Short mmCIF file of C-alpha atoms in Angstrom, two decimals:
data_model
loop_
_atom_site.label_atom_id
_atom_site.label_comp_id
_atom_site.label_asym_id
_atom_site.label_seq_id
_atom_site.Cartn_x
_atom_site.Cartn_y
_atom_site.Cartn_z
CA UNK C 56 -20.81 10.01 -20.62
CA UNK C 57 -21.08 12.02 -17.47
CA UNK C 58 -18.92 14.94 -17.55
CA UNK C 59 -18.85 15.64 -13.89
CA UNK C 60 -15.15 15.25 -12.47
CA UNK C 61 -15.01 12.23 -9.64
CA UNK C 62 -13.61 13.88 -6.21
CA UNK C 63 -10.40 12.72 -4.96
CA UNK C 64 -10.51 10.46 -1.83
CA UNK C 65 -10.47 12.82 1.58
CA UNK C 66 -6.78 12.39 2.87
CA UNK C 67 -6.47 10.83 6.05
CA UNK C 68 -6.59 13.37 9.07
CA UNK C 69 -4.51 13.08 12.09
CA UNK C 70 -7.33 12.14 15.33
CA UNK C 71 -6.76 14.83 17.54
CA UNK C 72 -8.03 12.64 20.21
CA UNK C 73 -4.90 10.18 19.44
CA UNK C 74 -2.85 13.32 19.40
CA UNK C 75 -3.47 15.82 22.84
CA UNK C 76 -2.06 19.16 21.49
CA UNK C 77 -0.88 19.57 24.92
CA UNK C 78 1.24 16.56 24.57
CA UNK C 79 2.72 16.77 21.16
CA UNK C 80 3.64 20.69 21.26
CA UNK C 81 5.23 19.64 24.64
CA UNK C 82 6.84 16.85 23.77
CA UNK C 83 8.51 18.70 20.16
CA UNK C 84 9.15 21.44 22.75
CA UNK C 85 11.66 19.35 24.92
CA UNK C 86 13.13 17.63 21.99
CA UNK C 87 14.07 20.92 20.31
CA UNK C 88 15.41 22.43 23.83
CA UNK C 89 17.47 19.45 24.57
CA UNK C 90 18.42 19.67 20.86
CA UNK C 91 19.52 23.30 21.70
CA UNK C 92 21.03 22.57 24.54
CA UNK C 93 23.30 20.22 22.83
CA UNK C 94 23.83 22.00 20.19
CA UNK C 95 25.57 24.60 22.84
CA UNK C 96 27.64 22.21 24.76
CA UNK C 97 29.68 21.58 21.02
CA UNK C 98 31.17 25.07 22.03
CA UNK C 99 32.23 24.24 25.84
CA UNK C 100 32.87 20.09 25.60
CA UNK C 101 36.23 18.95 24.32
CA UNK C 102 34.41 15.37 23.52
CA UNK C 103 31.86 16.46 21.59
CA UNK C 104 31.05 13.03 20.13
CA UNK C 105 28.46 13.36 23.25
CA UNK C 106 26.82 16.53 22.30
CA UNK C 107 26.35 15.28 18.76
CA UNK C 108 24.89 11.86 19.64
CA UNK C 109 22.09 13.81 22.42
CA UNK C 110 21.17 16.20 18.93
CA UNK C 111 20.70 13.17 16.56
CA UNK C 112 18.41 10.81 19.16
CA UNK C 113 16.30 13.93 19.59
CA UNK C 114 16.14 14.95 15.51
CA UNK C 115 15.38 11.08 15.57
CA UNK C 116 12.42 11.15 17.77
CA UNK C 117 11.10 14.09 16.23
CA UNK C 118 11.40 12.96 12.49
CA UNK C 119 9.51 9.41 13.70
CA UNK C 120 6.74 11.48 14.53
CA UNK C 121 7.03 14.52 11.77
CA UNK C 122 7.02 11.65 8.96
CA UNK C 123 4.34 9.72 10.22
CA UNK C 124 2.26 12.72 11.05
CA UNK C 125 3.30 14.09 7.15
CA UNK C 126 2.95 10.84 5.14
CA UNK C 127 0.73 8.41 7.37
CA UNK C 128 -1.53 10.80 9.19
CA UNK C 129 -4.43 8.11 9.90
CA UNK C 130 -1.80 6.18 12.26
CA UNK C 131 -0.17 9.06 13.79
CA UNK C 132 -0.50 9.00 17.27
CA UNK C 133 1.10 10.56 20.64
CA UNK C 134 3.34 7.81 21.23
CA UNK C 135 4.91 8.18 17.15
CA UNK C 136 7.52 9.91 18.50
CA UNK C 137 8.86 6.30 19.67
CA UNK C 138 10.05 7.63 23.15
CA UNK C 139 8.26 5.36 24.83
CA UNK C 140 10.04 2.50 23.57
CA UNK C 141 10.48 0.31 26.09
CA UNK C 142 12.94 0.05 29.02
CA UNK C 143 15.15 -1.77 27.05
CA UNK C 144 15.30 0.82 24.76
CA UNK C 145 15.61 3.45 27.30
CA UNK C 146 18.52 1.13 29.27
CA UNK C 147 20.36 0.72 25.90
CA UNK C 148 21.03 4.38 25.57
CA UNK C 149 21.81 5.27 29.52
CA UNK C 150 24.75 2.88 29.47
CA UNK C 151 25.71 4.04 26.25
CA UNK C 152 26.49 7.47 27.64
CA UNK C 153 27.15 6.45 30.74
CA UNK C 154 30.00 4.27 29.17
CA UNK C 155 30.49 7.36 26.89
CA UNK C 156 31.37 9.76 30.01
CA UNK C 157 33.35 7.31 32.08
CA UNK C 158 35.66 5.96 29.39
CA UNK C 159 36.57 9.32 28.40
CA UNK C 160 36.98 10.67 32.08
CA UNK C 161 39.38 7.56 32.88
CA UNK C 162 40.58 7.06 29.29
CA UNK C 163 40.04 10.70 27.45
CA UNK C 164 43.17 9.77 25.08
CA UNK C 165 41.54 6.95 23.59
CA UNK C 166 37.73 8.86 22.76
CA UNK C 167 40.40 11.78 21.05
CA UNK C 168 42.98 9.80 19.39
CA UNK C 169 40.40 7.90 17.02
CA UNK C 170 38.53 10.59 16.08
CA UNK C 171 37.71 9.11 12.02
CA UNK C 172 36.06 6.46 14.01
CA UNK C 173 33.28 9.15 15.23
CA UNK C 174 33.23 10.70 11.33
CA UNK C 175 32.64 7.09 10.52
CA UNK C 176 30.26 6.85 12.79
CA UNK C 177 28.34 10.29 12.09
CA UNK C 178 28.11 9.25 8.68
CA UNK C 179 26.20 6.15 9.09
CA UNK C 180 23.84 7.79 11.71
CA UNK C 181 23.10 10.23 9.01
CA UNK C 182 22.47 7.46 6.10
CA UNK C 183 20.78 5.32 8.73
CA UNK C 184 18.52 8.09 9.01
CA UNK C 185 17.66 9.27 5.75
CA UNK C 186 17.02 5.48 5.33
CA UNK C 187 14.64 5.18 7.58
CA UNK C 188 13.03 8.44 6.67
CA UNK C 189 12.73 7.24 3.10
CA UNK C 190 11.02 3.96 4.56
CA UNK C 191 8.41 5.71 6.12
CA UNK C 192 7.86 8.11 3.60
CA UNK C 193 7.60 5.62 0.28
CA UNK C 194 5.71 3.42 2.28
CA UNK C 195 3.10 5.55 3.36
CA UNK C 196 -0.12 4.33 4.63
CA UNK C 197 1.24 0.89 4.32
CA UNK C 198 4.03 1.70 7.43
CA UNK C 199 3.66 1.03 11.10
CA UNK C 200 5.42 1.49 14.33
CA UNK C 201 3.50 -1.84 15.37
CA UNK C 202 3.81 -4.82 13.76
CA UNK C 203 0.30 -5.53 11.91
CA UNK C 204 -1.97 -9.16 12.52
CA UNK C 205 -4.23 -8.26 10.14
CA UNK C 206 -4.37 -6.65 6.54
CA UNK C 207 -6.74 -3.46 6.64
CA UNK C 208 -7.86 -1.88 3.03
CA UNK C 209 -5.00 0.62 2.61
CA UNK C 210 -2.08 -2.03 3.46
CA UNK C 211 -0.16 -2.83 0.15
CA UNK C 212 2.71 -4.48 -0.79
CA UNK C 213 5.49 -1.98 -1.15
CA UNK C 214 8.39 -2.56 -3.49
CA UNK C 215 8.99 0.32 -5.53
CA UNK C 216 11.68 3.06 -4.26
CA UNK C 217 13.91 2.28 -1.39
CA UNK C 218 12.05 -1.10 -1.31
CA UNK C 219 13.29 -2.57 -4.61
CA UNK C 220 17.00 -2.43 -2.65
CA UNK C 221 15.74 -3.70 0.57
CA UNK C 222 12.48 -5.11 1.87
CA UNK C 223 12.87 -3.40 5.47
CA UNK C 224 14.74 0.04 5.13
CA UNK C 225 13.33 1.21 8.49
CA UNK C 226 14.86 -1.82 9.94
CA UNK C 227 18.08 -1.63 8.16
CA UNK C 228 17.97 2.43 8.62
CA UNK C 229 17.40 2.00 12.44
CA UNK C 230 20.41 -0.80 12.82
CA UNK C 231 22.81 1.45 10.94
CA UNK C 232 21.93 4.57 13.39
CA UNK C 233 22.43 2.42 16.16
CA UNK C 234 25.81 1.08 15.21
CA UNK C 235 27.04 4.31 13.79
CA UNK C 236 26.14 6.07 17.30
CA UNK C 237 28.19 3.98 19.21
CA UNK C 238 31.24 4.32 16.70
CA UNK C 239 30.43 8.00 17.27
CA UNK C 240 31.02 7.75 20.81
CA UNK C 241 33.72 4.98 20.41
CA UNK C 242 32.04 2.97 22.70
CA UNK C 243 33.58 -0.20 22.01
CA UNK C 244 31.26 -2.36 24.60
CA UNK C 245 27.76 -1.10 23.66
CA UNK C 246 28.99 -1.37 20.03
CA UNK C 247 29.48 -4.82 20.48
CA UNK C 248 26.11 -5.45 22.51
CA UNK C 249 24.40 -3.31 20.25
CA UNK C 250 25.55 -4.80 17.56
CA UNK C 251 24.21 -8.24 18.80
CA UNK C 252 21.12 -7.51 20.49
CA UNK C 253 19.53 -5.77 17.70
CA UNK C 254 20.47 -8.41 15.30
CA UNK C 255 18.59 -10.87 17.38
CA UNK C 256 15.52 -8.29 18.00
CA UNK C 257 15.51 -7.66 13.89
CA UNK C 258 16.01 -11.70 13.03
CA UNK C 259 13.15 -12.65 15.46
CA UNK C 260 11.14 -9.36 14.43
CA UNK C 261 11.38 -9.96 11.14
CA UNK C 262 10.87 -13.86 10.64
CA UNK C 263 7.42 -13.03 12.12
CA UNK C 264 6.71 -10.00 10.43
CA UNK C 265 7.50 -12.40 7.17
CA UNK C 266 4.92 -15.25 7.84
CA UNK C 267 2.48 -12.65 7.96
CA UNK C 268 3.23 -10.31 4.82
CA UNK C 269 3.32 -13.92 3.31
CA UNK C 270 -0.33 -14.80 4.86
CA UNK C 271 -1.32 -11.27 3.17
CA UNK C 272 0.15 -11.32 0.08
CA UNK C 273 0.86 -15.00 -0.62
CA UNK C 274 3.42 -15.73 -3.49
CA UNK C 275 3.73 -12.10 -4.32
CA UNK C 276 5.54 -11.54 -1.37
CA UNK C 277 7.30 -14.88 -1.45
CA UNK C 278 8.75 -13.53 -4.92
CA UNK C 279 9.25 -10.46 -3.72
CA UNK C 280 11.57 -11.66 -0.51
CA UNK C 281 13.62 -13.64 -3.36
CA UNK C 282 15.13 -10.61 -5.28
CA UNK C 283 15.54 -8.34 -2.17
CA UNK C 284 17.55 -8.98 0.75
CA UNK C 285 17.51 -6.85 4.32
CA UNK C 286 20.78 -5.09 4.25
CA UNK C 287 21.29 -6.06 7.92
CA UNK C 288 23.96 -8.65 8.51
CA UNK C 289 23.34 -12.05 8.65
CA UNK C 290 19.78 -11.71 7.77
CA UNK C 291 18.92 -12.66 5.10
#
């Protein structure tokens, strides 16, 4: 028997050509001064559901990329931080504060007199985001932004931790912030439109995402999608 000890497998490395320095130390850079910035205007705003909703979609850009860079460095990438997203994405949160700021110039009463509709709404921004935190993290190597058409080596079936409750946390994490920002805000028409676009983006996203794990993983998964659910509404 060979007493030599057998060396660990090299942990994945983040590509510094997938990740400019320049880019990421810039980008963190903004996020943590608008973060600041925000973090001020709770002392001079009197609706300061607004400030609190700019500091959690930056600490929610930065943690996408943090977590991936932490616990799925061989994917990491410049565009982990999720800002580029999409115009619907970017459209989806200008109207929200843009319905934020006009409702409570015309209607200010309103936005103040419900206020444990914002605590409500803080609360599920923060489990929404510990959530999908805890996605990325048990999932490790096995996670990505992207949805994957093929099975590489390192891509396993997850279904230990947060995914013995739910089979997509991330999803269910992400739909959770997104409804408990606009109850923040009290934004009763993007909570309604939020409310129904993402359930059609995560029902179509996640049908497809299905026949593929099922292509990969075959009656494991099948069993697996019987015992779990999604924890998003209406999806089973």
């Amino acid at each position: 028997m060979n007493g030599t000890k057998k060396s660990p497998l090299p942990k994945a490395v983040a590509s510094i050509a997938e990740n400019p320095l320049d880019i990421v130390s810039l980008t963190s850079a903004i996020l943590g001064v608008i973060f600041g910035i925000a973090t001020t205007t709770l002392f001079i705003l009197n609706y300061k559901q607004i400030s609190i909703y700019i500091m959690s979609l930056s600490l929610f850009h930065l943690l996408e990329y943090f977590v991936t860079a932490k616990y799925n460095a061989a994917k990491v990438n410049k565009d982990s931080f999720l800002i580029n997203n999409g115009n619907t994405y970017i459209a989806a949160h200008t109207v929200a504060i843009a319905e934020a700021f006009l409702e409570n110039f015309y209607f200010p009463g309103f936005k103040r007199k419900h206020f444990y509709i914002s605590l409500i709404g803080f609360l599920l921004m923060a489990v929404g985001q510990f959530l999908r935190s805890l996605a990325m993290s048990t999932a490790g190597s096995s996670f990505s932004h992207n949805i994957a058409e093929r099975k590489k080596d390192d891509h396993i079936l997850v279904t230990h931790g947060i995914y013995s409750i739910t089979r997509h946390p991330s999803y269910a994490g992400f739909y959770c912030w997104a409804i408990g920002s606009q109850l923040l805000l009290i934004n009763p028409i993007c909570l309604i439109a939020f409310a129904i676009i993402l359930w059609y983006f995560f029902s179509d996203r996640i049908k497809y995402e299905e026949k593929l794990l099922i292509r990969f993983f075959g009656d494991d998964y099948i069993e697996y999608k019987t015992r779990t659910g999604t924890l998003i509404p209406f999806v089973p």
